[in-house]
Amino acid sequence: AQSVTQPDIHITVSEGASLELRCNYSYGATPYLFWYVQSPGQGLQLLLKYFSGDTLVQGIKGFEAEFKRSQSSFNLRKPSVHWSDAAEYFCAVKGYQKVTFGTGTKLQVIP
Amino acid sequence: DAGITQSPRHKVTETGTPVTLRCHQTENHRYMYWYRQDPGHGLRLIHYSYGVKDTDKGEVSDGYSVSRSKTEDFLLTLESATSSQTSVYFCAITREQGLSEQYFGPGTRLTVT
């Protein structure tokens, strides 16, 4: 069975600082991985996805993520955080017909 | 924007009453999903559909049923609502089978008193 672990429930960073959100997955085959962002009261929006090829993928809003098969990880990064990045972030893995989401990491950005 | 709407957007109901939530899409996608979102649990799959009249259970399907009589509509029914079903419910679609990401509706906040 597939699973996703996001070990950090809350993260606080200063505006302009770098950000890394952790994601570990478990899946028996080649994983299809996603990061979504959810602003308060909104649905989820796709930030980026990994299917194959280059292990460093670029997404919207200046985010990137790196797939590391040896560590079963797909961490999300951003070099300089903006106040508008405050939201909840979900990592997800897709198996056959179904997607499993992590429990989310809530990002707070302080001035 | 994947043309997904959910109705109602907010609902308060009493324990034991039936509730139906509607997800409507305008792009005729084959795959549709219902999730619930609760603090500390992320999104959990309730049911999904891979075509008209073709549905299957997710990980938290107890107490829920679904129907899909038309491509564009996917209904989620709570036959007899309980307080544990207080949650935010999201509908999602994928644009193609296999590798595609999901697109989400705006959500329905359901409170069972």
PDB file of C-alpha atoms in Angstrom:
ATOM      1  CA  ALA A   1       0.000   0.000   0.000  1.00  0.00           C
ATOM      2  CA  GLN A   2       1.205   3.495  -0.758  1.00  0.00           C
ATOM      3  CA  SER A   3       1.743   6.082   1.959  1.00  0.00           C
ATOM      4  CA  VAL A   4       3.130   9.561   2.477  1.00  0.00           C
ATOM      5  CA  THR A   5       4.724  11.070   5.563  1.00  0.00           C
ATOM      6  CA  GLN A   6       5.145  14.765   6.170  1.00  0.00           C
ATOM      7  CA  PRO A   7       7.016  14.904   9.469  1.00  0.00           C
ATOM      8  CA  ASP A   8       6.583  18.626  10.097  1.00  0.00           C
ATOM      9  CA  ILE A   9       3.106  19.764  11.114  1.00  0.00           C
ATOM     10  CA  HIS A  10       4.018  23.447  11.403  1.00  0.00           C
ATOM     11  CA  ILE A  11       6.977  25.418  10.102  1.00  0.00           C
ATOM     12  CA  THR A  12       7.698  29.090  10.700  1.00  0.00           C
ATOM     13  CA  VAL A  13      10.137  31.005   8.534  1.00  0.00           C
ATOM     14  CA  SER A  14      11.032  34.634   8.129  1.00  0.00           C
ATOM     15  CA  GLU A  15      10.147  36.399   4.932  1.00  0.00           C
ATOM     16  CA  GLY A  16      13.090  36.178   2.549  1.00  0.00           C
ATOM     17  CA  ALA A  17      14.499  33.055   4.171  1.00  0.00           C
ATOM     18  CA  SER A  18      14.831  29.740   2.386  1.00  0.00           C
ATOM     19  CA  LEU A  19      12.327  26.957   2.867  1.00  0.00           C
ATOM     20  CA  GLU A  20      12.412  23.181   2.741  1.00  0.00           C
ATOM     21  CA  LEU A  21       9.371  21.017   3.429  1.00  0.00           C
ATOM     22  CA  ARG A  22       9.974  17.329   3.884  1.00  0.00           C
ATOM     23  CA  CYS A  23       8.074  14.474   2.298  1.00  0.00           C
ATOM     24  CA  ASN A  24       8.777  10.748   2.459  1.00  0.00           C
ATOM     25  CA  TYR A  25       6.776   8.242   0.486  1.00  0.00           C
ATOM     26  CA  SER A  26       6.275   4.513   0.313  1.00  0.00           C
ATOM     27  CA  TYR A  27       5.310   2.878  -2.958  1.00  0.00           C
ATOM     28  CA  GLY A  28       6.322  -0.375  -4.577  1.00  0.00           C
ATOM     29  CA  ALA A  29       6.832   0.871  -8.113  1.00  0.00           C
ATOM     30  CA  THR A  30       8.085   4.058  -9.718  1.00  0.00           C
ATOM     31  CA  PRO A  31       6.235   6.792  -7.850  1.00  0.00           C
ATOM     32  CA  TYR A  32       4.262   9.614  -9.325  1.00  0.00           C
ATOM     33  CA  LEU A  33       4.640  12.455  -6.835  1.00  0.00           C
ATOM     34  CA  PHE A  34       2.940  15.780  -6.335  1.00  0.00           C
ATOM     35  CA  TRP A  35       3.014  18.850  -4.149  1.00  0.00           C
ATOM     36  CA  TYR A  36      -0.170  20.841  -3.619  1.00  0.00           C
ATOM     37  CA  VAL A  37      -0.794  24.083  -1.786  1.00  0.00           C
ATOM     38  CA  GLN A  38      -3.964  25.084   0.015  1.00  0.00           C
ATOM     39  CA  SER A  39      -4.718  28.626   1.096  1.00  0.00           C
ATOM     40  CA  PRO A  40      -7.277  29.091   3.899  1.00  0.00           C
ATOM     41  CA  GLY A  41     -10.814  28.321   2.763  1.00  0.00           C
ATOM     42  CA  GLN A  42      -9.661  27.201  -0.659  1.00  0.00           C
ATOM     43  CA  GLY A  43      -9.245  23.978  -2.550  1.00  0.00           C
ATOM     44  CA  LEU A  44      -5.874  22.470  -3.384  1.00  0.00           C
ATOM     45  CA  GLN A  45      -3.720  23.815  -6.176  1.00  0.00           C
ATOM     46  CA  LEU A  46      -0.953  21.852  -7.866  1.00  0.00           C
ATOM     47  CA  LEU A  47       2.535  23.277  -7.325  1.00  0.00           C
ATOM     48  CA  LEU A  48       4.566  20.666  -9.186  1.00  0.00           C
ATOM     49  CA  LYS A  49       4.740  17.013 -10.127  1.00  0.00           C
ATOM     50  CA  TYR A  50       7.300  14.312 -10.805  1.00  0.00           C
ATOM     51  CA  PHE A  51       6.730  11.383 -13.118  1.00  0.00           C
ATOM     52  CA  SER A  52      10.157  10.495 -14.486  1.00  0.00           C
ATOM     53  CA  GLY A  53      13.339  12.009 -15.877  1.00  0.00           C
ATOM     54  CA  ASP A  54      15.132  14.895 -14.227  1.00  0.00           C
ATOM     55  CA  THR A  55      14.937  14.467 -10.477  1.00  0.00           C
ATOM     56  CA  LEU A  56      14.790  18.219  -9.850  1.00  0.00           C
ATOM     57  CA  VAL A  57      11.434  19.574 -10.929  1.00  0.00           C
ATOM     58  CA  GLN A  58      10.337  23.166 -11.147  1.00  0.00           C
ATOM     59  CA  GLY A  59       6.892  24.350 -10.261  1.00  0.00           C
ATOM     60  CA  ILE A  60       4.831  27.464 -10.021  1.00  0.00           C
ATOM     61  CA  LYS A  61       5.479  30.380  -7.655  1.00  0.00           C
ATOM     62  CA  GLY A  62       9.236  29.706  -7.598  1.00  0.00           C
ATOM     63  CA  PHE A  63       9.002  26.296  -5.922  1.00  0.00           C
ATOM     64  CA  GLU A  64      11.089  23.272  -6.793  1.00  0.00           C
ATOM     65  CA  ALA A  65      11.313  19.718  -5.505  1.00  0.00           C
ATOM     66  CA  GLU A  66      13.937  17.025  -5.687  1.00  0.00           C
ATOM     67  CA  PHE A  67      13.154  13.332  -6.022  1.00  0.00           C
ATOM     68  CA  LYS A  68      15.619  11.073  -4.217  1.00  0.00           C
ATOM     69  CA  ARG A  69      14.827   7.437  -4.786  1.00  0.00           C
ATOM     70  CA  SER A  70      17.471   6.194  -2.343  1.00  0.00           C
ATOM     71  CA  GLN A  71      15.865   8.200   0.459  1.00  0.00           C
ATOM     72  CA  SER A  72      12.246   7.791  -0.698  1.00  0.00           C
ATOM     73  CA  SER A  73      11.939  11.542  -0.444  1.00  0.00           C
ATOM     74  CA  PHE A  74      10.446  14.358  -2.450  1.00  0.00           C
ATOM     75  CA  ASN A  75      11.251  17.556  -0.553  1.00  0.00           C
ATOM     76  CA  LEU A  76       9.857  20.914  -1.566  1.00  0.00           C
ATOM     77  CA  ARG A  77      12.121  23.964  -1.589  1.00  0.00           C
ATOM     78  CA  LYS A  78      11.995  27.666  -2.212  1.00  0.00           C
ATOM     79  CA  PRO A  79      15.061  29.940  -1.997  1.00  0.00           C
ATOM     80  CA  SER A  80      13.257  33.023  -0.703  1.00  0.00           C
ATOM     81  CA  VAL A  81       9.849  32.875   0.939  1.00  0.00           C
ATOM     82  CA  HIS A  82       7.231  35.582   0.456  1.00  0.00           C
ATOM     83  CA  TRP A  83       4.464  36.426   2.916  1.00  0.00           C
ATOM     84  CA  SER A  84       1.933  35.155   0.347  1.00  0.00           C
ATOM     85  CA  ASP A  85       3.425  31.656   0.629  1.00  0.00           C
ATOM     86  CA  ALA A  86       1.768  31.192   4.016  1.00  0.00           C
ATOM     87  CA  ALA A  87      -0.527  28.215   3.456  1.00  0.00           C
ATOM     88  CA  GLU A  88      -0.742  24.495   4.001  1.00  0.00           C
ATOM     89  CA  TYR A  89       1.293  22.206   1.776  1.00  0.00           C
ATOM     90  CA  PHE A  90       0.476  18.631   0.904  1.00  0.00           C
ATOM     91  CA  CYS A  91       2.676  15.986  -0.616  1.00  0.00           C
ATOM     92  CA  ALA A  92       0.957  13.152  -2.501  1.00  0.00           C
ATOM     93  CA  VAL A  93       1.805   9.890  -4.257  1.00  0.00           C
ATOM     94  CA  LYS A  94      -0.265   8.363  -7.008  1.00  0.00           C
ATOM     95  CA  GLY A  95      -0.808   4.662  -7.397  1.00  0.00           C
ATOM     96  CA  TYR A  96      -3.231   2.860  -9.666  1.00  0.00           C
ATOM     97  CA  GLN A  97      -6.349   5.065  -9.873  1.00  0.00           C
ATOM     98  CA  LYS A  98      -5.799   6.528  -6.387  1.00  0.00           C
ATOM     99  CA  VAL A  99      -3.790   9.314  -4.824  1.00  0.00           C
ATOM    100  CA  THR A 100      -2.625   9.239  -1.202  1.00  0.00           C
ATOM    101  CA  PHE A 101      -1.950  12.522   0.553  1.00  0.00           C
ATOM    102  CA  GLY A 102       0.249  13.365   3.483  1.00  0.00           C
ATOM    103  CA  THR A 103      -1.188  15.062   6.528  1.00  0.00           C
ATOM    104  CA  GLY A 104       0.129  18.448   5.477  1.00  0.00           C
ATOM    105  CA  THR A 105       2.602  21.057   6.690  1.00  0.00           C
ATOM    106  CA  LYS A 106       1.293  24.445   7.684  1.00  0.00           C
ATOM    107  CA  LEU A 107       3.691  27.252   6.802  1.00  0.00           C
ATOM    108  CA  GLN A 108       3.735  30.486   8.738  1.00  0.00           C
ATOM    109  CA  VAL A 109       5.746  33.419   7.385  1.00  0.00           C
ATOM    110  CA  ILE A 110       6.844  36.152   9.761  1.00  0.00           C
ATOM    111  CA  PRO A 111       7.963  39.611   8.664  1.00  0.00           C
TER     112      PRO A 111
ATOM    113  CA  ASP B   1      -9.605  26.083 -13.562  1.00  0.00           C
ATOM    114  CA  ALA B   2     -11.055  22.656 -14.309  1.00  0.00           C
ATOM    115  CA  GLY B   3     -14.692  23.728 -14.218  1.00  0.00           C
ATOM    116  CA  ILE B   4     -15.552  21.969 -10.962  1.00  0.00           C
ATOM    117  CA  THR B   5     -18.336  23.220  -8.750  1.00  0.00           C
ATOM    118  CA  GLN B   6     -19.646  21.819  -5.501  1.00  0.00           C
ATOM    119  CA  SER B   7     -22.996  22.371  -3.880  1.00  0.00           C
ATOM    120  CA  PRO B   8     -23.893  23.306  -1.307  1.00  0.00           C
ATOM    121  CA  ARG B   9     -20.783  25.148  -0.145  1.00  0.00           C
ATOM    122  CA  HIS B  10     -21.895  25.107   3.475  1.00  0.00           C
ATOM    123  CA  LYS B  11     -24.426  22.932   5.248  1.00  0.00           C
ATOM    124  CA  VAL B  12     -25.498  22.378   8.826  1.00  0.00           C
ATOM    125  CA  THR B  13     -27.594  19.320   9.496  1.00  0.00           C
ATOM    126  CA  GLU B  14     -28.754  17.226  12.415  1.00  0.00           C
ATOM    127  CA  THR B  15     -27.580  13.773  13.377  1.00  0.00           C
ATOM    128  CA  GLY B  16     -29.556  11.055  11.642  1.00  0.00           C
ATOM    129  CA  THR B  17     -30.645  13.085   8.629  1.00  0.00           C
ATOM    130  CA  PRO B  18     -29.646  12.184   5.070  1.00  0.00           C
ATOM    131  CA  VAL B  19     -27.353  14.569   3.216  1.00  0.00           C
ATOM    132  CA  THR B  20     -26.338  14.675  -0.424  1.00  0.00           C
ATOM    133  CA  LEU B  21     -23.420  16.675  -1.746  1.00  0.00           C
ATOM    134  CA  ARG B  22     -23.057  17.361  -5.432  1.00  0.00           C
ATOM    135  CA  CYS B  23     -19.963  17.694  -7.575  1.00  0.00           C
ATOM    136  CA  HIS B  24     -20.387  18.999 -11.088  1.00  0.00           C
ATOM    137  CA  GLN B  25     -17.753  19.225 -13.815  1.00  0.00           C
ATOM    138  CA  THR B  26     -18.022  20.849 -17.213  1.00  0.00           C
ATOM    139  CA  GLU B  27     -15.209  19.044 -19.081  1.00  0.00           C
ATOM    140  CA  ASN B  28     -16.522  15.440 -19.287  1.00  0.00           C
ATOM    141  CA  HIS B  29     -13.604  13.866 -17.456  1.00  0.00           C
ATOM    142  CA  ARG B  30     -13.881  10.208 -16.693  1.00  0.00           C
ATOM    143  CA  TYR B  31     -12.316  10.104 -13.221  1.00  0.00           C
ATOM    144  CA  MET B  32     -13.913  11.837 -10.246  1.00  0.00           C
ATOM    145  CA  TYR B  33     -13.126  11.594  -6.548  1.00  0.00           C
ATOM    146  CA  TRP B  34     -14.580  12.504  -3.175  1.00  0.00           C
ATOM    147  CA  TYR B  35     -12.267  13.332  -0.279  1.00  0.00           C
ATOM    148  CA  ARG B  36     -12.772  14.522   3.234  1.00  0.00           C
ATOM    149  CA  GLN B  37     -10.304  16.815   4.954  1.00  0.00           C
ATOM    150  CA  ASP B  38      -9.833  16.839   8.697  1.00  0.00           C
ATOM    151  CA  PRO B  39      -7.117  18.452  10.824  1.00  0.00           C
ATOM    152  CA  GLY B  40      -4.199  16.094  11.312  1.00  0.00           C
ATOM    153  CA  HIS B  41      -5.429  13.672   8.643  1.00  0.00           C
ATOM    154  CA  GLY B  42      -4.853  15.497   5.396  1.00  0.00           C
ATOM    155  CA  LEU B  43      -7.167  14.393   2.622  1.00  0.00           C
ATOM    156  CA  ARG B  44      -8.650  10.931   2.754  1.00  0.00           C
ATOM    157  CA  LEU B  45     -10.360   9.265  -0.173  1.00  0.00           C
ATOM    158  CA  ILE B  46     -14.005   8.332   0.374  1.00  0.00           C
ATOM    159  CA  HIS B  47     -15.098   7.041  -3.033  1.00  0.00           C
ATOM    160  CA  TYR B  48     -14.095   7.500  -6.613  1.00  0.00           C
ATOM    161  CA  SER B  49     -15.601   6.922 -10.031  1.00  0.00           C
ATOM    162  CA  TYR B  50     -13.996   5.862 -13.283  1.00  0.00           C
ATOM    163  CA  GLY B  51     -17.074   6.318 -15.436  1.00  0.00           C
ATOM    164  CA  VAL B  52     -20.843   6.483 -15.457  1.00  0.00           C
ATOM    165  CA  LYS B  53     -22.188   3.930 -12.973  1.00  0.00           C
ATOM    166  CA  ASP B  54     -18.597   2.777 -12.219  1.00  0.00           C
ATOM    167  CA  THR B  55     -17.543   3.553  -8.679  1.00  0.00           C
ATOM    168  CA  ASP B  56     -15.258   2.117  -6.046  1.00  0.00           C
ATOM    169  CA  LYS B  57     -14.493   2.591  -2.373  1.00  0.00           C
ATOM    170  CA  GLY B  58     -11.675   4.574  -0.877  1.00  0.00           C
ATOM    171  CA  GLU B  59     -10.090   4.273   2.524  1.00  0.00           C
ATOM    172  CA  VAL B  60     -12.922   5.897   4.553  1.00  0.00           C
ATOM    173  CA  SER B  61     -16.080   4.799   2.735  1.00  0.00           C
ATOM    174  CA  ASP B  62     -18.123   3.563   5.712  1.00  0.00           C
ATOM    175  CA  GLY B  63     -21.301   5.628   6.103  1.00  0.00           C
ATOM    176  CA  TYR B  64     -21.057   7.076   2.593  1.00  0.00           C
ATOM    177  CA  SER B  65     -22.490   6.107  -0.763  1.00  0.00           C
ATOM    178  CA  VAL B  66     -22.028   7.624  -4.204  1.00  0.00           C
ATOM    179  CA  SER B  67     -23.776   7.701  -7.521  1.00  0.00           C
ATOM    180  CA  ARG B  68     -22.800   8.760 -11.002  1.00  0.00           C
ATOM    181  CA  SER B  69     -25.611   8.619 -13.504  1.00  0.00           C
ATOM    182  CA  LYS B  70     -24.103  11.278 -15.776  1.00  0.00           C
ATOM    183  CA  THR B  71     -20.498  12.013 -16.644  1.00  0.00           C
ATOM    184  CA  GLU B  72     -20.693  15.528 -15.264  1.00  0.00           C
ATOM    185  CA  ASP B  73     -22.212  14.781 -11.846  1.00  0.00           C
ATOM    186  CA  PHE B  74     -20.842  12.786  -8.923  1.00  0.00           C
ATOM    187  CA  LEU B  75     -23.048  12.674  -5.829  1.00  0.00           C
ATOM    188  CA  LEU B  76     -21.958  11.832  -2.314  1.00  0.00           C
ATOM    189  CA  THR B  77     -24.660  10.744   0.131  1.00  0.00           C
ATOM    190  CA  LEU B  78     -24.521  10.399   3.868  1.00  0.00           C
ATOM    191  CA  GLU B  79     -27.461   8.092   4.516  1.00  0.00           C
ATOM    192  CA  SER B  80     -27.716   9.011   8.195  1.00  0.00           C
ATOM    193  CA  ALA B  81     -25.312  11.765   9.164  1.00  0.00           C
ATOM    194  CA  THR B  82     -23.235  11.450  12.326  1.00  0.00           C
ATOM    195  CA  SER B  83     -21.113  14.021  14.152  1.00  0.00           C
ATOM    196  CA  SER B  84     -17.974  12.187  13.033  1.00  0.00           C
ATOM    197  CA  GLN B  85     -18.839  13.147   9.476  1.00  0.00           C
ATOM    198  CA  THR B  86     -18.442  16.841  10.242  1.00  0.00           C
ATOM    199  CA  SER B  87     -15.708  17.765   7.813  1.00  0.00           C
ATOM    200  CA  VAL B  88     -14.776  19.628   4.680  1.00  0.00           C
ATOM    201  CA  TYR B  89     -15.513  17.615   1.569  1.00  0.00           C
ATOM    202  CA  PHE B  90     -13.614  18.065  -1.672  1.00  0.00           C
ATOM    203  CA  CYS B  91     -14.385  16.766  -5.080  1.00  0.00           C
ATOM    204  CA  ALA B  92     -11.578  16.237  -7.588  1.00  0.00           C
ATOM    205  CA  ILE B  93     -11.088  15.129 -11.162  1.00  0.00           C
ATOM    206  CA  THR B  94      -8.185  13.939 -13.229  1.00  0.00           C
ATOM    207  CA  ARG B  95      -8.009  15.066 -16.819  1.00  0.00           C
ATOM    208  CA  GLU B  96      -6.772  11.731 -18.135  1.00  0.00           C
ATOM    209  CA  GLN B  97      -6.140   8.266 -16.805  1.00  0.00           C
ATOM    210  CA  GLY B  98      -2.699   7.363 -15.576  1.00  0.00           C
ATOM    211  CA  LEU B  99      -0.296  10.155 -14.940  1.00  0.00           C
ATOM    212  CA  SER B 100      -2.416  13.216 -14.548  1.00  0.00           C
ATOM    213  CA  GLU B 101      -2.605  15.369 -11.490  1.00  0.00           C
ATOM    214  CA  GLN B 102      -5.886  16.089  -9.771  1.00  0.00           C
ATOM    215  CA  TYR B 103      -7.919  19.262  -9.890  1.00  0.00           C
ATOM    216  CA  PHE B 104     -10.041  20.168  -6.919  1.00  0.00           C
ATOM    217  CA  GLY B 105     -13.347  21.863  -6.366  1.00  0.00           C
ATOM    218  CA  PRO B 106     -13.793  24.630  -3.780  1.00  0.00           C
ATOM    219  CA  GLY B 107     -15.072  22.295  -1.060  1.00  0.00           C
ATOM    220  CA  THR B 108     -18.210  21.857   1.025  1.00  0.00           C
ATOM    221  CA  ARG B 109     -18.109  22.497   4.750  1.00  0.00           C
ATOM    222  CA  LEU B 110     -20.536  20.129   6.460  1.00  0.00           C
ATOM    223  CA  THR B 111     -21.439  20.399  10.137  1.00  0.00           C
ATOM    224  CA  VAL B 112     -23.479  17.661  11.774  1.00  0.00           C
ATOM    225  CA  THR B 113     -24.973  18.732  15.107  1.00  0.00           C
TER     226      THR B 113
END
